[in-house]
mmCIF file of N, CA and C in Angstrom:
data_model
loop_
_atom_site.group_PDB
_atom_site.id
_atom_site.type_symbol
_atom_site.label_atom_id
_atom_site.label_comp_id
_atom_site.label_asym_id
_atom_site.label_seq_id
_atom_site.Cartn_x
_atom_site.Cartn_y
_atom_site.Cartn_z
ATOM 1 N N UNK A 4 130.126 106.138 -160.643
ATOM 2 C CA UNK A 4 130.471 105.763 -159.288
ATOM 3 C C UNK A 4 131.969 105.971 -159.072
ATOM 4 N N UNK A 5 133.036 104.894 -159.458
ATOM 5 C CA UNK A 5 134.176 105.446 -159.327
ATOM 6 C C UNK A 5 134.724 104.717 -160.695
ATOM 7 N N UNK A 6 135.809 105.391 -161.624
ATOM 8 C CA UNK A 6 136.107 104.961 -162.670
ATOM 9 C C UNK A 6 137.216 105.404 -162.347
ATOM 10 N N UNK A 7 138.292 104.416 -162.872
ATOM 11 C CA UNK A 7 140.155 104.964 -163.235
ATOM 12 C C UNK A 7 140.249 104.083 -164.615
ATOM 13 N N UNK A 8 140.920 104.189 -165.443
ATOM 14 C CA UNK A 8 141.575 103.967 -166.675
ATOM 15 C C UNK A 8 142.004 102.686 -166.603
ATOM 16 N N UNK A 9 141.864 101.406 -167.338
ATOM 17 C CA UNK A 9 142.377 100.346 -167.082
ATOM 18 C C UNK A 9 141.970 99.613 -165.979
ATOM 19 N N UNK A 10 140.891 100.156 -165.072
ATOM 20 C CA UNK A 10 140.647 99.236 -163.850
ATOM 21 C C UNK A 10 141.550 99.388 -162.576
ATOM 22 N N UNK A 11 142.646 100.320 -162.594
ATOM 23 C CA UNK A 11 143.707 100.627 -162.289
ATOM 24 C C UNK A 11 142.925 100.893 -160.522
ATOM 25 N N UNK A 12 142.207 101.320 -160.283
ATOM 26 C CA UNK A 12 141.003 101.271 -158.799
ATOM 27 C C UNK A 12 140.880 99.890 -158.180
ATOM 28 N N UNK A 13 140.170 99.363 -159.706
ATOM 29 C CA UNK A 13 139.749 98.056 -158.457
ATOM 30 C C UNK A 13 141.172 96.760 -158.375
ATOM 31 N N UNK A 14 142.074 97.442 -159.582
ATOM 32 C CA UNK A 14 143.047 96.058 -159.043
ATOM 33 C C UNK A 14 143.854 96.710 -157.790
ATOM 34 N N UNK A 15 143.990 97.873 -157.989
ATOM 35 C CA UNK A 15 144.928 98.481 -156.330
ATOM 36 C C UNK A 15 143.859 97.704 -155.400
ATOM 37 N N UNK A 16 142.667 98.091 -155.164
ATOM 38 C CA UNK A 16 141.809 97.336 -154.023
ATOM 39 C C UNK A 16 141.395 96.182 -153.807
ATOM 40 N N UNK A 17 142.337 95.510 -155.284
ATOM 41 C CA UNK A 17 141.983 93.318 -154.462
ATOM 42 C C UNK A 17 143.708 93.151 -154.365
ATOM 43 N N UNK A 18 144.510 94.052 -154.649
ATOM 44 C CA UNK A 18 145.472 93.573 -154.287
ATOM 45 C C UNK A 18 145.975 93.731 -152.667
ATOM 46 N N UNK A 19 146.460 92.305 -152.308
ATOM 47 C CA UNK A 19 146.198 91.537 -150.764
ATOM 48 C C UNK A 19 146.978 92.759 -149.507
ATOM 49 N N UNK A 20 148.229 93.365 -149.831
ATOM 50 C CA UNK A 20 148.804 94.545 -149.153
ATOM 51 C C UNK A 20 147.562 95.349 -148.729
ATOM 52 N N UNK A 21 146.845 96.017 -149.938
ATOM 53 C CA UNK A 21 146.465 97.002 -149.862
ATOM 54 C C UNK A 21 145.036 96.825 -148.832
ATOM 55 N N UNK A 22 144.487 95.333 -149.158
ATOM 56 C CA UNK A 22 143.451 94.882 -148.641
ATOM 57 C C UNK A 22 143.512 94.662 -146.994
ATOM 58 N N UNK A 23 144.615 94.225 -146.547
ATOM 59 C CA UNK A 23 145.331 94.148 -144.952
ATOM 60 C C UNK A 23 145.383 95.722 -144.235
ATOM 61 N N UNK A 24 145.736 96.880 -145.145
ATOM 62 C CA UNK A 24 146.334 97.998 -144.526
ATOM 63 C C UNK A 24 144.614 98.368 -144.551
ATOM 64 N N UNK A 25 143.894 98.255 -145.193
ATOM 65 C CA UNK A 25 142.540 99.223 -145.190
ATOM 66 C C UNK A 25 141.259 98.554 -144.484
ATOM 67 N N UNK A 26 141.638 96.697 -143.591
ATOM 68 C CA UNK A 26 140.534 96.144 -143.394
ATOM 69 C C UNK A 26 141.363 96.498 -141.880
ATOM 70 N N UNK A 27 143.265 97.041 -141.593
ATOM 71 C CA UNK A 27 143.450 97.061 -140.401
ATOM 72 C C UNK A 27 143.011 98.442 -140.099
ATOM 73 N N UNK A 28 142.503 99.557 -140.627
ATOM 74 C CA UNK A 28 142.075 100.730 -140.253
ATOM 75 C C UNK A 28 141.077 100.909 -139.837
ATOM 76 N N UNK A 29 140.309 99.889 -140.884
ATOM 77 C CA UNK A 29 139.002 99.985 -140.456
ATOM 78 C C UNK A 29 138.707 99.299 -139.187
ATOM 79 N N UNK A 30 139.349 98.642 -138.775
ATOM 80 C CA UNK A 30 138.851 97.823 -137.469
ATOM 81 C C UNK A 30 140.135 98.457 -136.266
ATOM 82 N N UNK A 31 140.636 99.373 -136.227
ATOM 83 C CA UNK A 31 140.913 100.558 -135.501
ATOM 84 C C UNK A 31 140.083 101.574 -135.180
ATOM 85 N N UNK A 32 139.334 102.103 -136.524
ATOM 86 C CA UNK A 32 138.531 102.880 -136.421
ATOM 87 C C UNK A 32 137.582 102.450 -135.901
ATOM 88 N N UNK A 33 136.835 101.383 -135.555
ATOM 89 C CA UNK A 33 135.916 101.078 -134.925
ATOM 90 C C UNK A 33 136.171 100.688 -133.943
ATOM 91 N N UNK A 34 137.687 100.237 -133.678
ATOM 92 C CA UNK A 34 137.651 100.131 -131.916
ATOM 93 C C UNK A 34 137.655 102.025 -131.249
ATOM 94 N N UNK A 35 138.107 102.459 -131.731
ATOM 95 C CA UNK A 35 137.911 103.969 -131.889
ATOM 96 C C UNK A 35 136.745 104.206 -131.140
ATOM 97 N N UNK A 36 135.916 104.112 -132.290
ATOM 98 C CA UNK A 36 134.018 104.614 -131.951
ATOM 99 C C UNK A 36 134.211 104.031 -130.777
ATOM 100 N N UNK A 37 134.131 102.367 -130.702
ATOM 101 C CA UNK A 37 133.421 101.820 -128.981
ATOM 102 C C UNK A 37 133.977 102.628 -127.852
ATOM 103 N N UNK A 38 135.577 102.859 -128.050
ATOM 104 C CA UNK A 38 135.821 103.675 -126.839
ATOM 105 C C UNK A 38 135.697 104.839 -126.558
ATOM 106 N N UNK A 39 135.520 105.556 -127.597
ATOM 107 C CA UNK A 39 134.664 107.253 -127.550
ATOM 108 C C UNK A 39 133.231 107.268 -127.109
ATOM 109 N N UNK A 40 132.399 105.897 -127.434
ATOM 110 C CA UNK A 40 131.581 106.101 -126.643
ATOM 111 C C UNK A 40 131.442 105.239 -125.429
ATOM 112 N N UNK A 41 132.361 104.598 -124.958
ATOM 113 C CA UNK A 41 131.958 104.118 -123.621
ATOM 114 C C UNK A 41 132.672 105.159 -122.748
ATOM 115 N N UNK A 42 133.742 106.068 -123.312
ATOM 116 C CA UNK A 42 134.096 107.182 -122.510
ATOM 117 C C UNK A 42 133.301 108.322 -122.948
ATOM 118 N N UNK A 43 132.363 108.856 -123.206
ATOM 119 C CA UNK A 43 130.962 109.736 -123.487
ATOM 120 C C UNK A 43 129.661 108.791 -122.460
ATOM 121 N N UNK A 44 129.629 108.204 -122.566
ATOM 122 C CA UNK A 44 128.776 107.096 -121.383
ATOM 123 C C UNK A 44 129.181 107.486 -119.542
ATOM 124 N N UNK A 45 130.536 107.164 -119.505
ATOM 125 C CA UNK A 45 131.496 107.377 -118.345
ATOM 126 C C UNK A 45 131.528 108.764 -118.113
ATOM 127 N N UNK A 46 131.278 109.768 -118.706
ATOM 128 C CA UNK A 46 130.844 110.962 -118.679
ATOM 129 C C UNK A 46 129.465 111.672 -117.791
ATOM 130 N N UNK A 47 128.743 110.462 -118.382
ATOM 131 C CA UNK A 47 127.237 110.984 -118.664
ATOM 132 C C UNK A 47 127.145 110.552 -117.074
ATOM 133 N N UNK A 48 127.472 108.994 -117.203
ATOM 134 C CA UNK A 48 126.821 108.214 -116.057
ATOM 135 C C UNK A 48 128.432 107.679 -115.284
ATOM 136 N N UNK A 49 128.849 108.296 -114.309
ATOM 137 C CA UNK A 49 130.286 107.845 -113.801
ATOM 138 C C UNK A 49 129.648 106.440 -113.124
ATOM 139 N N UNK A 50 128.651 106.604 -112.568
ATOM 140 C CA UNK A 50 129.225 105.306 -111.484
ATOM 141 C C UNK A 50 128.591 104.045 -111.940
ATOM 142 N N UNK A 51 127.454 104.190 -113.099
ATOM 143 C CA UNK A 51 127.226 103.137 -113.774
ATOM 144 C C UNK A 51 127.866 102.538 -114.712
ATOM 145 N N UNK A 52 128.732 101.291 -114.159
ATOM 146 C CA UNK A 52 129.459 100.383 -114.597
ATOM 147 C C UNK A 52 128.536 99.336 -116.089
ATOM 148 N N UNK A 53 127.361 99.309 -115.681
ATOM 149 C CA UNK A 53 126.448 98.435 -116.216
ATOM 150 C C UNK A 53 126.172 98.781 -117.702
ATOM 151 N N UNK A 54 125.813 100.183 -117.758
ATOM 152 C CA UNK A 54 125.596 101.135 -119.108
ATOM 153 C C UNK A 54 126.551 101.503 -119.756
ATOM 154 N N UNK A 55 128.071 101.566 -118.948
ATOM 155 C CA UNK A 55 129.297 101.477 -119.645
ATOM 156 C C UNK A 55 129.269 100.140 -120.910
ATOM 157 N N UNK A 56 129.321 98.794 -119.894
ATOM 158 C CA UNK A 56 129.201 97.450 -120.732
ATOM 159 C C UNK A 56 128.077 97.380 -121.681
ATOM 160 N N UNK A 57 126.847 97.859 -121.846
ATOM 161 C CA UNK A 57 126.405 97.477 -122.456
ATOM 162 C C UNK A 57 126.384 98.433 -123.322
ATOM 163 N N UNK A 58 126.770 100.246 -123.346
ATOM 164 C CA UNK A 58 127.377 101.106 -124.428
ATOM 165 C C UNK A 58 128.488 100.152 -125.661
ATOM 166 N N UNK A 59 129.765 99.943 -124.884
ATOM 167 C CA UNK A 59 130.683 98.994 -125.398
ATOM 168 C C UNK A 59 130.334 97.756 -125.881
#
C-alpha cells in the first residue's frame, strides 16, 4: 500500500501542521466541486433558482 523507511509517511501525516494544511485543501476542494456544479446547473437551467439550491 504505501511504505517509507522508519514510518517516516505516517509520522509526516499525524504530525498536526501537516494535518491542518491537507484537511484545509481538502475542504477547498470541495467547496470547489459545489460551486462547479451549481455553476454547470446555472448553465443548464438559468432561471431555476430551486435546482441551483438543491444542486449546492
Amino acid at each position: 500500500v504505501f511504505y517509507t523507511p522508519f514510518d517516516i509517511g505516517y509520522k509526516v501525516s499525524k504530525f498536526l501542521p501537516v494535518k491542518l494544511v491537507a484537511s484545509g485543501m481538502k475542504e477547498i476542494y470541495r467547496a470547489k466541486k459545489i460551486h462547479d456544479g451549481v455553476a454547470h446547473a446555472a448553465k443548464l437551467y438559468p432561471n431555476a433558482y430551486i435546482i441551483m439550491i438543491i444542486i449546492g
